[in-house]
Short mmCIF file of C-alpha atoms and ligand atoms in Angstrom, two decimals:
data_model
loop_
_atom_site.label_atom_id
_atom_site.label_comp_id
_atom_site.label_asym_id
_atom_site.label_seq_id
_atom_site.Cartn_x
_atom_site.Cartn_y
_atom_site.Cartn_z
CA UNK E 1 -57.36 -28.58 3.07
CA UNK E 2 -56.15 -25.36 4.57
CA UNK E 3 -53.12 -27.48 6.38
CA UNK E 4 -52.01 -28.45 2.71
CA UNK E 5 -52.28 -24.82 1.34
CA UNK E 6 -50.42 -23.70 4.21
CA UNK E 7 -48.13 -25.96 3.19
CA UNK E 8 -48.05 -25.28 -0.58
CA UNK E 9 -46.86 -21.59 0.00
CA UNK E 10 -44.67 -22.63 2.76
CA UNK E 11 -42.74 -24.90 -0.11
CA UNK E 12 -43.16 -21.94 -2.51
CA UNK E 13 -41.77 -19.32 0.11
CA UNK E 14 -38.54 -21.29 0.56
CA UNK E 15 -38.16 -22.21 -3.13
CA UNK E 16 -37.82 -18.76 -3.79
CA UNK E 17 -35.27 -17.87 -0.71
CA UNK E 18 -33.48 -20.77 -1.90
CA UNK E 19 -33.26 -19.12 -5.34
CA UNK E 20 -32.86 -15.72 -4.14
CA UNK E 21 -29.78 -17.20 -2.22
CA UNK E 22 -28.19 -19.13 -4.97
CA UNK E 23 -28.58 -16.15 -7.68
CA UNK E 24 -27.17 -14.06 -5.48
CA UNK E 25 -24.04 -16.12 -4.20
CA UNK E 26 -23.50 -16.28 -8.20
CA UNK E 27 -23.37 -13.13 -8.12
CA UNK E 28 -20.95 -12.64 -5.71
CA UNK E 29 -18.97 -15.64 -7.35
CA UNK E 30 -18.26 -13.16 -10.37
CA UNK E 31 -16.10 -10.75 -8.33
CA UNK E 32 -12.65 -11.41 -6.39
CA UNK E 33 -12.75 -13.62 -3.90
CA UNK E 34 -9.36 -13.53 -2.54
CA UNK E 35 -10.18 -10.57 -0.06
CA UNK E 36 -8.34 -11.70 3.64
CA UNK E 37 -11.59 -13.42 5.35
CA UNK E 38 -13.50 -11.49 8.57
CA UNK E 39 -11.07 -13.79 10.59
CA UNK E 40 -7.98 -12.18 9.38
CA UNK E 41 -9.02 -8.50 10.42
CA UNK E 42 -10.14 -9.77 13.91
CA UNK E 43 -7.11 -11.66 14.25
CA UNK E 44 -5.65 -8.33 13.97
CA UNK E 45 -7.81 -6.21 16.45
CA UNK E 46 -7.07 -8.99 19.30
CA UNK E 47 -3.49 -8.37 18.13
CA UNK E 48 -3.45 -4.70 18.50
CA UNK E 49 -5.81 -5.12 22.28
CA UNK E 50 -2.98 -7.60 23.26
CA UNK E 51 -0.61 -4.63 22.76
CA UNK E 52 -3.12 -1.83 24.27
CA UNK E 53 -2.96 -0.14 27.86
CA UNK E 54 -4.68 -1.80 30.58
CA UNK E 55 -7.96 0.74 30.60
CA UNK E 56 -7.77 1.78 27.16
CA UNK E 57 -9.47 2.59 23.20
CA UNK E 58 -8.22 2.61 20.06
CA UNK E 59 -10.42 4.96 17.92
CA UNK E 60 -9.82 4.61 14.41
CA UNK E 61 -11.45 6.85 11.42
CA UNK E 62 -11.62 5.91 7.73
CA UNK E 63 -9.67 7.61 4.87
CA UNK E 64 -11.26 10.90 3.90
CA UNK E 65 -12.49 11.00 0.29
CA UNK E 66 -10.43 13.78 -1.30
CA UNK E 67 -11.36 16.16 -3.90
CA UNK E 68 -8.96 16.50 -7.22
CA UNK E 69 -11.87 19.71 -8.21
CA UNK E 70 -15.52 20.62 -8.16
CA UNK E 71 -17.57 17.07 -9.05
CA UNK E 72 -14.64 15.15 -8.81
CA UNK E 73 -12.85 13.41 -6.03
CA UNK E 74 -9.44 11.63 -6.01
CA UNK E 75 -10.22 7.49 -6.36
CA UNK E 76 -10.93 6.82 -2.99
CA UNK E 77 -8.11 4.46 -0.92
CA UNK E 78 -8.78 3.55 2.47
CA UNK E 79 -6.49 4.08 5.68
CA UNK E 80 -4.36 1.32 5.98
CA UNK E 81 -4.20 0.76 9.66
CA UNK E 82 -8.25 0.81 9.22
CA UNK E 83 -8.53 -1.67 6.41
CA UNK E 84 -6.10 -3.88 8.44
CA UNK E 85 -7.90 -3.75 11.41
CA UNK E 86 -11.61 -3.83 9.52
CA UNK E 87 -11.22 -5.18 5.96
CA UNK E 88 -13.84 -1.84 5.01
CA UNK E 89 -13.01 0.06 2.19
CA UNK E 90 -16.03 2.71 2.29
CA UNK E 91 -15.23 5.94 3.71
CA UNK E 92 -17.18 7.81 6.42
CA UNK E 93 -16.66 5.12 9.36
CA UNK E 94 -14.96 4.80 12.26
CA UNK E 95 -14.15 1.89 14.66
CA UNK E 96 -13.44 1.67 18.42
CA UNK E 97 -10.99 -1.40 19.91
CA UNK E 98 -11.83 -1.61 23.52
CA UNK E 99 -8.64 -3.28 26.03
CA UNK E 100 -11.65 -4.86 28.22
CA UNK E 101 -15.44 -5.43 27.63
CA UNK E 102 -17.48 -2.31 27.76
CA UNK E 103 -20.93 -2.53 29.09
CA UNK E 104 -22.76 0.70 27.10
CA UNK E 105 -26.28 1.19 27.25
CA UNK E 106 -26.85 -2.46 28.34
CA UNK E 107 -24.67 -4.06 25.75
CA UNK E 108 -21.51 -5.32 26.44
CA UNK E 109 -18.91 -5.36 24.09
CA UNK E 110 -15.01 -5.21 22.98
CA UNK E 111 -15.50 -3.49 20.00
CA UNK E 112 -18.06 -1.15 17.58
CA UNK E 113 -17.94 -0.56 13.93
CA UNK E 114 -19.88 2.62 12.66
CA UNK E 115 -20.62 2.46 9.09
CA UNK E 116 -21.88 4.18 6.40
CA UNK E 117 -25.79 3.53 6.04
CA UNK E 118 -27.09 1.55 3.11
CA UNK E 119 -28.49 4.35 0.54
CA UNK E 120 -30.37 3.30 -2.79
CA UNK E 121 -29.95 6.57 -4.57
CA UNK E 122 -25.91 7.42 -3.33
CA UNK E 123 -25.51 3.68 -3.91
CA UNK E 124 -26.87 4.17 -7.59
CA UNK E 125 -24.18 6.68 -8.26
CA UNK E 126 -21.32 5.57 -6.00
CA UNK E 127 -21.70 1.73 -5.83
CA UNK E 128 -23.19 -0.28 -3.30
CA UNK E 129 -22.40 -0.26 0.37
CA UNK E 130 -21.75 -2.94 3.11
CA UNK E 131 -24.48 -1.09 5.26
CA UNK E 132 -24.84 -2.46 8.76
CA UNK E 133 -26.08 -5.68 8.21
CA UNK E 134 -23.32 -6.16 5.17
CA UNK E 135 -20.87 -5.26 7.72
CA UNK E 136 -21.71 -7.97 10.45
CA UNK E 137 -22.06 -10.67 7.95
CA UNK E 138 -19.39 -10.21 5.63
CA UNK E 139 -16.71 -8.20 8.20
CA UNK E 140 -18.03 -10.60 11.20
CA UNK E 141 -18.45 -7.54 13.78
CA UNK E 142 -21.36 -8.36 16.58
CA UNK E 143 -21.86 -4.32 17.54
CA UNK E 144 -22.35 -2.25 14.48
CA UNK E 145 -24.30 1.37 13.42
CA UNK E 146 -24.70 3.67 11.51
CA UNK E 147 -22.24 6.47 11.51
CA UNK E 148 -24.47 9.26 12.29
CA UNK E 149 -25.22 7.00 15.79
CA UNK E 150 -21.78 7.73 17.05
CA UNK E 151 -22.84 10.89 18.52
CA UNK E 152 -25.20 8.98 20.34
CA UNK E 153 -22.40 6.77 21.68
CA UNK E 154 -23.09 6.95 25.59
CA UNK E 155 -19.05 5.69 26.22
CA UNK E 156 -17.30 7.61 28.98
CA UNK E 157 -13.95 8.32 27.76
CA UNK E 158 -12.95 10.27 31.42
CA UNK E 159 -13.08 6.55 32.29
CA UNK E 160 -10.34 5.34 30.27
CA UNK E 161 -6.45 6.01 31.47
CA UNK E 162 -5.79 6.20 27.65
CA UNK E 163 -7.27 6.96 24.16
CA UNK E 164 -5.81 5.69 21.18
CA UNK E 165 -6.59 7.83 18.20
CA UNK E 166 -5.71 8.41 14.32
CA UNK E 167 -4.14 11.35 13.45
CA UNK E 168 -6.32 14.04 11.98
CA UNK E 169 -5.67 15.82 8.87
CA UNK E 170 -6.96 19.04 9.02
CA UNK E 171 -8.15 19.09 4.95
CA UNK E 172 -11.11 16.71 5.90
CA UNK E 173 -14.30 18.40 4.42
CA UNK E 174 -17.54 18.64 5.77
CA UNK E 175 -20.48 17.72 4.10
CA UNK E 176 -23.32 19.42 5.38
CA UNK E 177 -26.16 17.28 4.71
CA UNK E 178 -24.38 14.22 6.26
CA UNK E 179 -24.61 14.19 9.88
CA UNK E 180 -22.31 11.29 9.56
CA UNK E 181 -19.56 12.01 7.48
CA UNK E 182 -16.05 11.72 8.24
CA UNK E 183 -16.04 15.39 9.14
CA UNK E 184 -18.60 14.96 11.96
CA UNK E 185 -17.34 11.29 13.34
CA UNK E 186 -13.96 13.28 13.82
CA UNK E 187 -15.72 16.73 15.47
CA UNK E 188 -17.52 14.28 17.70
CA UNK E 189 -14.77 12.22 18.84
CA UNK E 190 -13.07 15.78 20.10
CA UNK E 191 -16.14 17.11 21.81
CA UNK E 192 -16.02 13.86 23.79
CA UNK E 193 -12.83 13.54 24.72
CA UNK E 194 -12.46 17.74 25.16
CA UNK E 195 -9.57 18.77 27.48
CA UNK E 196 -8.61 15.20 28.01
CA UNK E 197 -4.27 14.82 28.61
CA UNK E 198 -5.24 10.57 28.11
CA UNK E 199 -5.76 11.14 23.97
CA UNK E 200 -2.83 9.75 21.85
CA UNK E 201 -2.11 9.45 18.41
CA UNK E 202 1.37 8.67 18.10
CA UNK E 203 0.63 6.17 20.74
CA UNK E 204 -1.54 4.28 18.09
CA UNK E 205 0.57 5.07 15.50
CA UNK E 206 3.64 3.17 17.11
CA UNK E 207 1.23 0.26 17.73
CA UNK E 208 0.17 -0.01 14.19
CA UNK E 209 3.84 -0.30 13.20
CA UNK E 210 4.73 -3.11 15.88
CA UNK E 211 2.01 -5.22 14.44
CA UNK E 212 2.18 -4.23 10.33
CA UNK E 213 6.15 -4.21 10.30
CA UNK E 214 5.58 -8.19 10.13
CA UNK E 215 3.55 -9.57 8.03
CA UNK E 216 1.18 -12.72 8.48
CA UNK E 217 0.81 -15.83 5.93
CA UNK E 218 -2.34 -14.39 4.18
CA UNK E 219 -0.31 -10.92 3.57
CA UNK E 220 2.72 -12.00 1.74
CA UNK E 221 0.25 -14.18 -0.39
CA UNK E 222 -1.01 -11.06 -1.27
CA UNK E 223 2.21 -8.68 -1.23
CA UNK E 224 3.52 -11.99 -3.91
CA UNK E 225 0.66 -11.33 -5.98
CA UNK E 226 1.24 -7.68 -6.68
CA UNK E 227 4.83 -8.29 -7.15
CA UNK E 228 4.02 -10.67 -9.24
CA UNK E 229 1.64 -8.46 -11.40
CA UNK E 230 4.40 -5.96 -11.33
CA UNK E 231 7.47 -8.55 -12.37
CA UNK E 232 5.21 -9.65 -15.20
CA UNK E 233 4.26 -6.28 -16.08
CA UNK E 234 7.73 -4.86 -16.09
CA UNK E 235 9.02 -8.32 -17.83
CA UNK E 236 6.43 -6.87 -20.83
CA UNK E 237 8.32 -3.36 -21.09
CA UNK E 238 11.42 -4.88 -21.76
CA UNK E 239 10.27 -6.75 -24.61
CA UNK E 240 7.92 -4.32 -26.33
CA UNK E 241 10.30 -1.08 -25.79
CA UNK E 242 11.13 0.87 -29.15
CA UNK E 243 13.47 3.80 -29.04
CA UNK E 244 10.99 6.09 -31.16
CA UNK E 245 8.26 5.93 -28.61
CA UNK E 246 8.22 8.10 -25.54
CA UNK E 247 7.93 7.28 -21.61
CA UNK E 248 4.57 7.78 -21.14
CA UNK E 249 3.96 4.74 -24.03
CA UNK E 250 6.53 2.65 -21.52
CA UNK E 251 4.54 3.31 -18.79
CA UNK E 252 0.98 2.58 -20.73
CA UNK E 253 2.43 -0.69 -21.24
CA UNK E 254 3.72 -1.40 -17.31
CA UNK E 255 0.45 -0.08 -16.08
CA UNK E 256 -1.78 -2.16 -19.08
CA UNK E 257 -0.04 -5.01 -17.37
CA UNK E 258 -0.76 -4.14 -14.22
CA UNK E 259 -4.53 -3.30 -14.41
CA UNK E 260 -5.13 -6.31 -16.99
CA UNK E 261 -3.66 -9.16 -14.61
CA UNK E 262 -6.21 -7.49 -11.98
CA UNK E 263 -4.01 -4.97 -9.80
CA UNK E 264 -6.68 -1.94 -8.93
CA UNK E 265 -4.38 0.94 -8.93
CA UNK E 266 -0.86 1.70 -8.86
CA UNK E 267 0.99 1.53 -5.46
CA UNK E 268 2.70 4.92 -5.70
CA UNK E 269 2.69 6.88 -9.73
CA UNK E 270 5.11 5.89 -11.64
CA UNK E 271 8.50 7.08 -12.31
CA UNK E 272 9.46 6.76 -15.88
CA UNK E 273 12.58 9.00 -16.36
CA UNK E 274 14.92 8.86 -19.28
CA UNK E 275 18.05 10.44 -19.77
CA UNK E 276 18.13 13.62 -18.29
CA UNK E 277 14.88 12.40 -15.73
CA UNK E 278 16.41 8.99 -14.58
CA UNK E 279 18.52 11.42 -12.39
CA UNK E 280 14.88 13.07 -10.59
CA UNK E 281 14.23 10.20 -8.19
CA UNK E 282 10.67 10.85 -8.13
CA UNK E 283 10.09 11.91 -11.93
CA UNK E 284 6.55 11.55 -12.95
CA UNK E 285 5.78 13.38 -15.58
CA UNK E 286 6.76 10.84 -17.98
CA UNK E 287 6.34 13.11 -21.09
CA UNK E 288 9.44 13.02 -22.81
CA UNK E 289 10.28 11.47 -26.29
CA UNK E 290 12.84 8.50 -25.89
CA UNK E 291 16.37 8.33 -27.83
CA UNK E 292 18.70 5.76 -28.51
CA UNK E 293 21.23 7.08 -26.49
CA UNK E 294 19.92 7.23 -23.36
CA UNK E 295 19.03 5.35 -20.28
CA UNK E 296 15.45 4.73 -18.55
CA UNK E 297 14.61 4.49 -15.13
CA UNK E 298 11.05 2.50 -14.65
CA UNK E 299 10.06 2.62 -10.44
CA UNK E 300 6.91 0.98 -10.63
CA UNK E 301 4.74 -0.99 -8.44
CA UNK E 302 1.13 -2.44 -9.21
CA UNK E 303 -1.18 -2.37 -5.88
CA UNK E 304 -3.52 -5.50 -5.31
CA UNK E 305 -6.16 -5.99 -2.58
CA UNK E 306 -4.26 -2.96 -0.58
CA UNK E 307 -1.10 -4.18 -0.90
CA UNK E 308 1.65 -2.78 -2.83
CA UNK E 309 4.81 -3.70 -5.02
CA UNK E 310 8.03 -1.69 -5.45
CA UNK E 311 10.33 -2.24 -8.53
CA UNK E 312 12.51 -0.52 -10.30
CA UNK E 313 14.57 -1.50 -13.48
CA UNK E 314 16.87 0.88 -15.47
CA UNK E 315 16.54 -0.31 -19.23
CA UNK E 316 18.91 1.00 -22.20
CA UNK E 317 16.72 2.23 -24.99
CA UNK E 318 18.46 0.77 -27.71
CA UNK E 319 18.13 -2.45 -26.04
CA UNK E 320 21.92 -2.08 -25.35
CA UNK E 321 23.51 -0.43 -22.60
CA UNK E 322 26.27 1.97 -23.62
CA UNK E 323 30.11 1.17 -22.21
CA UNK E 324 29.62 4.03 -19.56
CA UNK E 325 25.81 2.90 -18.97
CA UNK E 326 27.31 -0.82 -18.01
CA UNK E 327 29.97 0.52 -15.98
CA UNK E 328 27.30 2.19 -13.92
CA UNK E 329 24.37 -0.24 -13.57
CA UNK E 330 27.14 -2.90 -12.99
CA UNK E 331 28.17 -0.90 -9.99
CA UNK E 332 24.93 -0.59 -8.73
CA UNK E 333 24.14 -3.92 -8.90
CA UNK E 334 27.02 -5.12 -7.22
CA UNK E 335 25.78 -2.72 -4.69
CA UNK E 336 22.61 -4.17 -5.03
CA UNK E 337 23.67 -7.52 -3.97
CA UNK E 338 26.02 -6.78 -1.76
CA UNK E 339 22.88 -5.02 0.10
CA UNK E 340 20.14 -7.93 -0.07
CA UNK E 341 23.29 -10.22 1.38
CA UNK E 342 23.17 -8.82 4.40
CA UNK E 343 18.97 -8.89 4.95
CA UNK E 344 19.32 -10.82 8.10
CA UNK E 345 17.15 -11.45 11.44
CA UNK E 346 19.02 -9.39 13.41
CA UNK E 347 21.04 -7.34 11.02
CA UNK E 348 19.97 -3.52 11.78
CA UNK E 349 17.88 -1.86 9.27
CA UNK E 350 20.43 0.03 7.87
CA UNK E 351 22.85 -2.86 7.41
CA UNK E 352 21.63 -3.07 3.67
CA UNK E 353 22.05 0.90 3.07
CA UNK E 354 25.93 0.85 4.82
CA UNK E 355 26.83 -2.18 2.25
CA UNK E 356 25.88 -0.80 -0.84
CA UNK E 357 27.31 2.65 0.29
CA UNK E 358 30.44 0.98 0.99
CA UNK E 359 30.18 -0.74 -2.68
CA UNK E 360 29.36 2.71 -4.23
CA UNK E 361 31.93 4.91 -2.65
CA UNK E 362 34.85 2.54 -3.75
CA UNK E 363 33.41 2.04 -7.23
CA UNK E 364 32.79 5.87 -8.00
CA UNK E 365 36.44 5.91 -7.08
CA UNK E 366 37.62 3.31 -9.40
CA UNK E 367 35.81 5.18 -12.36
CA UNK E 368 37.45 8.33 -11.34
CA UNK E 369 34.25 10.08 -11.05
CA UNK E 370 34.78 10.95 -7.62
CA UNK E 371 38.14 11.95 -5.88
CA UNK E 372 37.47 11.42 -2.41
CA UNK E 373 35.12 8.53 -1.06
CA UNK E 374 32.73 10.87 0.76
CA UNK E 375 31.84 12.41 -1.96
CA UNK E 376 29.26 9.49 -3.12
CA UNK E 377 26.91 11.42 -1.83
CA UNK E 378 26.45 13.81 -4.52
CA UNK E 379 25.59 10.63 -6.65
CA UNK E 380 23.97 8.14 -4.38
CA UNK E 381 21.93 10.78 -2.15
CA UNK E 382 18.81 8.33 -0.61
CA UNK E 383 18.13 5.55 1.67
CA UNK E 384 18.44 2.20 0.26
CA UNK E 385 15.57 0.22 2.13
CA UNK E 386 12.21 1.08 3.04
CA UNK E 387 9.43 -1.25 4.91
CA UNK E 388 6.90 -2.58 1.87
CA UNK E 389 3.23 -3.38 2.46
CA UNK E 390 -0.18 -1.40 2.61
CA UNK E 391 1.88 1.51 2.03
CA UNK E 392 4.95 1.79 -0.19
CA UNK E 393 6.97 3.26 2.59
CA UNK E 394 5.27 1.21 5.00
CA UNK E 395 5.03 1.49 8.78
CA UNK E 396 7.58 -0.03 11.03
CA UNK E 397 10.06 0.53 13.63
CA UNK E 398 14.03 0.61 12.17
CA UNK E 399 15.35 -1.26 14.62
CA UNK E 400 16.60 -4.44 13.76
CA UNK E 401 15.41 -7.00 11.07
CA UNK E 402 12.80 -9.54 11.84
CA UNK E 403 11.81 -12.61 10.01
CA UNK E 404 8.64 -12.05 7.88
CA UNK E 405 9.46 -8.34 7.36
CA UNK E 406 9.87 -7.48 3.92
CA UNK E 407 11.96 -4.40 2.27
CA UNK E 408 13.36 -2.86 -0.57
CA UNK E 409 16.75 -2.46 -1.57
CA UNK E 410 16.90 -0.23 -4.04
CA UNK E 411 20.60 1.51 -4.28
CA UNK E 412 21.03 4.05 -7.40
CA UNK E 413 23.53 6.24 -9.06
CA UNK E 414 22.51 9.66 -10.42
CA UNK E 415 25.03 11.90 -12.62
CA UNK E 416 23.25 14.91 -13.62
CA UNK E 417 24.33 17.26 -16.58
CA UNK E 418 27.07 19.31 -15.34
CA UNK E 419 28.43 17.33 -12.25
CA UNK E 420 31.68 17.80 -11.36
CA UNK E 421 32.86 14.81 -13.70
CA UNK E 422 33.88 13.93 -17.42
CA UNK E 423 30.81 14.58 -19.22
CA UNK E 424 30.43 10.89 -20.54
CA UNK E 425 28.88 9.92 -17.33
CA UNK E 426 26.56 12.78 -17.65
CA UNK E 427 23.02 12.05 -17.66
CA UNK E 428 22.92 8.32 -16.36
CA UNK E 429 20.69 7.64 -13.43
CA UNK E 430 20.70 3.66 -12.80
CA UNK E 431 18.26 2.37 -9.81
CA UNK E 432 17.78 -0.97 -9.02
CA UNK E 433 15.08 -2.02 -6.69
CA UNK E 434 13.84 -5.68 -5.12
CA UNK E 435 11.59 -6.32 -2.66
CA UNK E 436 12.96 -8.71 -0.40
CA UNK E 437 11.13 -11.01 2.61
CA UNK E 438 13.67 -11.66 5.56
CA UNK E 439 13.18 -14.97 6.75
CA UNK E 440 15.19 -16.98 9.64
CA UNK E 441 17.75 -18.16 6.86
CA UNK E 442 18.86 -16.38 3.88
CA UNK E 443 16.64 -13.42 2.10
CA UNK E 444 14.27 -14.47 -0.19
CA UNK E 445 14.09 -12.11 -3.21
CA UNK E 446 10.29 -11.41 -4.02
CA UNK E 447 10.84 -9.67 -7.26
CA UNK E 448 13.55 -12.43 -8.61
CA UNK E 449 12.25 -13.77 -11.42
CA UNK E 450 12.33 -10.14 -12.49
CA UNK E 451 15.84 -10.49 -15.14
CA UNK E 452 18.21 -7.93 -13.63
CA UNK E 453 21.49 -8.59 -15.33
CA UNK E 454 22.93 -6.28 -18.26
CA UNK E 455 23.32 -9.68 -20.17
CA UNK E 456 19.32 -10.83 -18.89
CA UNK E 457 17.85 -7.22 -20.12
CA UNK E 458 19.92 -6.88 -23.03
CA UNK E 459 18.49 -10.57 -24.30
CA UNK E 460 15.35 -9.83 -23.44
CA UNK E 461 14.98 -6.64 -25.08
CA UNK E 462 16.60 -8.37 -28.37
CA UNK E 463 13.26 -10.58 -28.67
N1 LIG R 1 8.90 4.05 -5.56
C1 LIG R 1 9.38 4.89 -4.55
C2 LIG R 1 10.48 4.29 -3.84
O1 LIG R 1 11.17 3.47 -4.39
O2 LIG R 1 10.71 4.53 -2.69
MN1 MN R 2 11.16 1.94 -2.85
MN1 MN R 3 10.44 2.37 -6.04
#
């Protein structure tokens, strides 16, 4: 009789873990689940500890949480090289990439996470946390604590020939009734490694950009989606602009697009800039009423999972670009082209920046806007490519161009009021920006569906 008991709550016991489980993998059905798996990040560390020192750590802090004023802090974003390396995105942690199995306090391991601990009432007003046991199931580390442990971290770093660090900000705050904030995981890492030569951060920092300058499979999946988010979004603007709105309204509807096809935030703000403004290359205030004579310049890019997009489109406001407005953004779109053509393996880095300069300089002449060739530079006075990825500007070397890197090329022509010029060509500022994956044959053009021709915008903005 008891035996059968035993075994009625024995059924009943794993009828409700069974339910428990279920409910609570629906659960976790209703949010994204096209985060990079555990395996991706620890594909990553063993990439980084293949490029490591023989006898040597990489210690690597979270993103400190940054205050916009009194209650409020800036949305929280997490380090890149520690999201890439970790897939966390709570603040407060820190993580330590040993070259060869450390044996510390009778555990031996390659590699420690310290996390935030799990917290009902923070986690009823912030959102919940991975905690430790979140972190070793869903990030797949073995060794894992709480943060305010890593004091108690019994790792001799005299013993290591070098120590890989991030670089510290000095605007980190401390909060003084968390023995394990960012603040403190950074004060103990330099009492423990105190008067030691064997500390670098540029060391790591060079690392990171060896292994993020190319990306892997899973990332461009992801890079495609926010371009894709951003194409889409920017595709949107061109159909819905009117001439009596303002910019801010033409960037509500590139960032609606953005945030309603899923991106979280937006890579870098936005730069909506007509007339006058499409000549500041980073104009954000985006205030200004729009007229039908002038000419917009939209740099946006939506971010998803981490990873960002970079586009920019100039756009007539009439819907139709002005005789002196065409003879610009054609120009710049020759330059344009003439740029992505030469995103080749091997090509240097600047290859892309010395064609369209070389484009620019002899079309500025042709217009009779400039009298000498050298003086392009008062018109066309930035880079042309930058590394894309967890960052806008992302990490990387500059040395030549590898397959599976991708870039922007984003020449532009800026003629402010009162240049040294007739005065028709005052006012224009025409950018044109792609994001573009180098492969072992020709460039592939990320951002391509996006319609770029003054014959493609101008039907688009008819409909
Ligand atoms: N959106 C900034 C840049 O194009 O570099
Ligand atoms: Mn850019
Ligand atoms: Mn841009």
């Amino acid at each position: 009789m008891q035996g059968f008991l035993f075994l009625d709550m024995m059924r009943t016991l794993l009828f409700f873990v069974l339910v428990s489980v279920q409910l609570w993998a629906q659960q976790d059905s209703l949010y994204d689940q096209d985060w990079f798996d555990a395996s991706f990040h620890k594909g990553r560390r063993e990439a980084l500890r293949q490029k490591m020192a023989e006898k040597s750590v990489a210690v690597v802090f979270a993103a400190a949480e940054r205050n916009r004023s009194n209650d409020v802090d800036y949305q929280y974003s997490q380090d890149p090289n520690f999201y890439y390396l970790t897939g966390l995105t709570e603040p407060n942690a820190v993580l330590l990439i040993f070259k060869e199995p450390q044996t510390i306090d009778s555990i031996t391991t390659t590699e420690i996470l310290y996390v935030q601990p799990r917290s009902p009432h923070d986690e009823s007003w912030t959102g919940k946390r991975l905690g430790v046991q979140g972190a070793k199931k869903k990030l797949g580390f073995a060794d894992v604590y709480t943060n305010d442990a890593f004091s108690d971290l019994s790792l001799d770093f005299k013993k290591m020939d070098k120590i890989y660090h991030s670089y510290f900000y000095d605007d980190v705050r401390d909060d003084k009734l968390d023995a394990g904030d960012l603040y403190s995981l950074i004060k103990t890492f330099i009492e423990k490694t105190k008067n030691l030569s064997t500390k670098d951060s540029y060391g790591l920092s060079l690392l990171m950009a060896d292994l993020r300058e190319i990306k892997t499979p899973e990332e461009l999946i992801q890079m495609q989606k926010a371009i894709d988010i951003t194409c889409l979004a920017h595709q949107e603007l061109m159909k819905k602009m009117q001439h009596n709105t303002t910019e801010y309204q033409a960037q509500a509807i590139v960032e609606y697009g953005f945030k309603y096809n899923g991106s979280e935030y937006v890579g870098y703000p936005s730069i909506v800039g007509a007339g006058e403004n499409s000549c500041i290359l980073h104009y954000i205030t985006n205030r200004k009423k729009l007229t039908k004579n002038d000419i917009m310049v939209v740099d946006a890019g939506a971010e998803y999972h981490g990873y960002t997009a970079d586009v920019t489109r100039s756009l007539p406001i009439s819907g139709t670009f002005s005789e002196e407005q065409k003879k610009i953004y054609n120009l710049v779109l020759k330059a344009q082209l003439a740029g992505i053509e030469v995103c080749k393996e091997g090509n240097l880095f600047r290859s892309a920046h010395n064609a369209a300069v070389e484009v620019i300089k002899k079309g500025l002449m042709d217009l009779g806007i400039i009298s000498a060739p050298n003086e392009f530079a008062k018109y066309f006075f930035h880079g042309t490519s930058h590394y894309l990825g967890l960052d806008v500007h992302d990490v990387g070397n500059y040395g030549r161009l590898k397959a599976n890197q991708v870039i922007t090329v984003e020449p532009g022509i800026y003629i402010p009021e009162n240049s040294p010029c007739d005065k028709k060509w005052w006012n224009i500022g025409v950018r044109i920006e792609d994001d573009v994956l180098i492969t072992n044959d020709k460039p592939r053009v990320m951002s391509g569906k996006l319609p770029k021709t003054v014959e493609e915008i101008e039907a688009l903005m008819k409909k």
